[in-house]
Coordinates of C-alpha atoms in Angstrom, one line a residue:
M1 CA 10.0 -8.9 -19.2
L2 CA 10.9 -10.2 -22.7
F3 CA 12.5 -13.3 -21.0
W4 CA 9.0 -14.3 -19.6
Y5 CA 7.3 -13.9 -22.9
S6 CA 9.9 -16.1 -24.6
K7 CA 8.9 -19.0 -22.3
L8 CA 5.2 -18.7 -23.0
P9 CA 5.1 -21.1 -26.0
I10 CA 6.8 -23.8 -24.0
L11 CA 4.5 -23.3 -21.1
L12 CA 1.4 -23.6 -23.4
I13 CA 2.6 -26.8 -25.1
S14 CA 3.5 -28.3 -21.8
S15 CA 0.0 -27.5 -20.4
T16 CA -1.7 -28.8 -23.4
A17 CA 0.3 -32.1 -23.4
W18 CA -0.5 -32.5 -19.5
A19 CA -4.3 -31.9 -20.2
V20 CA -4.4 -34.5 -23.0
F21 CA -2.4 -37.0 -20.9
Q22 CA -4.9 -36.5 -17.9
T23 CA -7.9 -36.9 -20.3
A24 CA -6.5 -40.1 -21.8
A25 CA -5.9 -41.6 -18.4
H26 CA -9.5 -42.1 -17.7
S27 CA -11.6 -45.0 -19.2
Q28 CA -14.5 -44.2 -21.6
I29 CA -17.4 -45.9 -19.8
I30 CA -20.9 -44.4 -20.5
R31 CA -23.9 -46.1 -19.0
D32 CA -27.2 -46.3 -21.0
Q33 CA -30.7 -45.8 -19.6
T34 CA -32.1 -49.4 -20.0
L35 CA -31.8 -50.4 -16.4
G36 CA -33.8 -47.4 -15.0
I37 CA -33.2 -46.9 -11.3
E38 CA -30.9 -50.1 -11.2
H39 CA -28.4 -48.3 -13.3
S40 CA -24.6 -48.7 -13.0
I41 CA -22.5 -46.2 -11.1
V42 CA -19.0 -45.5 -12.5
T43 CA -16.8 -43.8 -9.8
P44 CA -13.4 -42.7 -11.0
Q45 CA -10.7 -43.1 -8.3
E46 CA -7.1 -42.2 -8.2
F47 CA -5.8 -45.6 -9.5
R48 CA -8.8 -47.2 -10.9
D49 CA -12.5 -46.8 -11.8
L50 CA -15.0 -48.6 -9.7
I51 CA -18.3 -49.8 -11.2
E52 CA -21.2 -50.3 -8.7
G53 CA -24.9 -50.6 -8.8
G54 CA -26.7 -52.6 -11.6
A55 CA -29.6 -55.0 -11.4
I56 CA -29.5 -57.9 -9.2
R57 CA -31.5 -61.1 -10.2
G58 CA -30.7 -64.0 -8.0
S59 CA -27.0 -64.6 -8.1
N60 CA -26.6 -62.5 -11.4
L61 CA -25.6 -58.8 -11.5
F62 CA -26.5 -57.0 -14.8
H63 CA -24.9 -53.8 -16.0
S64 CA -25.6 -52.0 -19.3
F65 CA -23.6 -49.4 -21.1
L66 CA -23.8 -47.3 -24.2
E67 CA -19.9 -47.3 -24.5
F68 CA -17.3 -49.3 -22.6
N69 CA -13.6 -48.7 -23.3
V70 CA -10.6 -49.1 -21.0
N71 CA -7.5 -47.2 -22.0
E72 CA -3.9 -48.6 -21.7
G73 CA -2.7 -48.1 -18.2
Q74 CA -6.3 -47.8 -16.8
N75 CA -7.7 -50.1 -14.4
V76 CA -11.6 -50.8 -14.2
Y77 CA -13.1 -53.1 -11.6
F78 CA -16.6 -54.2 -10.9
A79 CA -17.8 -54.3 -7.4
N80 CA -18.9 -57.9 -6.4
P81 CA -21.7 -57.7 -3.8
D82 CA -22.2 -60.8 -1.6
G83 CA -24.1 -63.6 -3.2
I84 CA -23.2 -62.6 -6.8
A85 CA -21.7 -65.4 -9.0
N86 CA -21.9 -63.9 -12.3
I87 CA -21.5 -60.1 -13.5
L88 CA -23.0 -59.6 -16.9
T89 CA -22.2 -56.5 -18.7
R90 CA -23.6 -55.5 -22.1
V91 CA -22.8 -52.7 -24.4
T92 CA -25.8 -51.3 -26.4
G93 CA -24.0 -48.6 -28.5
G94 CA -22.9 -48.9 -32.0
S95 CA -19.1 -49.1 -31.2
R96 CA -16.9 -52.1 -30.5
S97 CA -15.2 -52.0 -27.0
Q98 CA -11.5 -51.5 -26.8
I99 CA -9.8 -53.0 -23.7
F100 CA -6.2 -52.0 -23.6
G101 CA -5.9 -51.8 -19.8
T102 CA -7.1 -54.0 -16.9
L103 CA -10.6 -55.1 -16.4
G104 CA -11.6 -57.1 -13.4
V105 CA -13.8 -57.8 -10.5
D106 CA -13.3 -57.1 -6.9
G107 CA -14.1 -60.6 -5.7
P108 CA -14.7 -64.1 -7.1
A109 CA -17.6 -63.5 -9.6
N110 CA -17.3 -64.4 -13.2
L111 CA -17.3 -61.4 -15.5
Y112 CA -18.9 -61.4 -18.9
L113 CA -18.6 -58.5 -21.3
I114 CA -21.0 -58.7 -24.2
N115 CA -20.7 -56.3 -27.1
P116 CA -22.2 -57.4 -30.4
N117 CA -20.1 -54.8 -32.4

């Protein structure tokens, strides 16, 4: 029985490190409430996060977020519905965005990320 207890600290450290790594692997994208029912939908997937929804006005698609960060090794892509030429994304919170991973579009639209901080 003593042998099992001697391995407990290693098990706890390993479990904690794994949990921290798994948390860090996901982007930090928080939508705000300014677009009402046309809000963005962030769907975490196995190898990337997909952002859908938003407000369509003509050939433009608008998204609005409180916080928008992409961690190293993370991939975040915006859906590109038919007829959309521009995806305009604003960040309304008080923090600057940090893009250390991949940010892109699933299609030919231009992507604009606007954060005044």
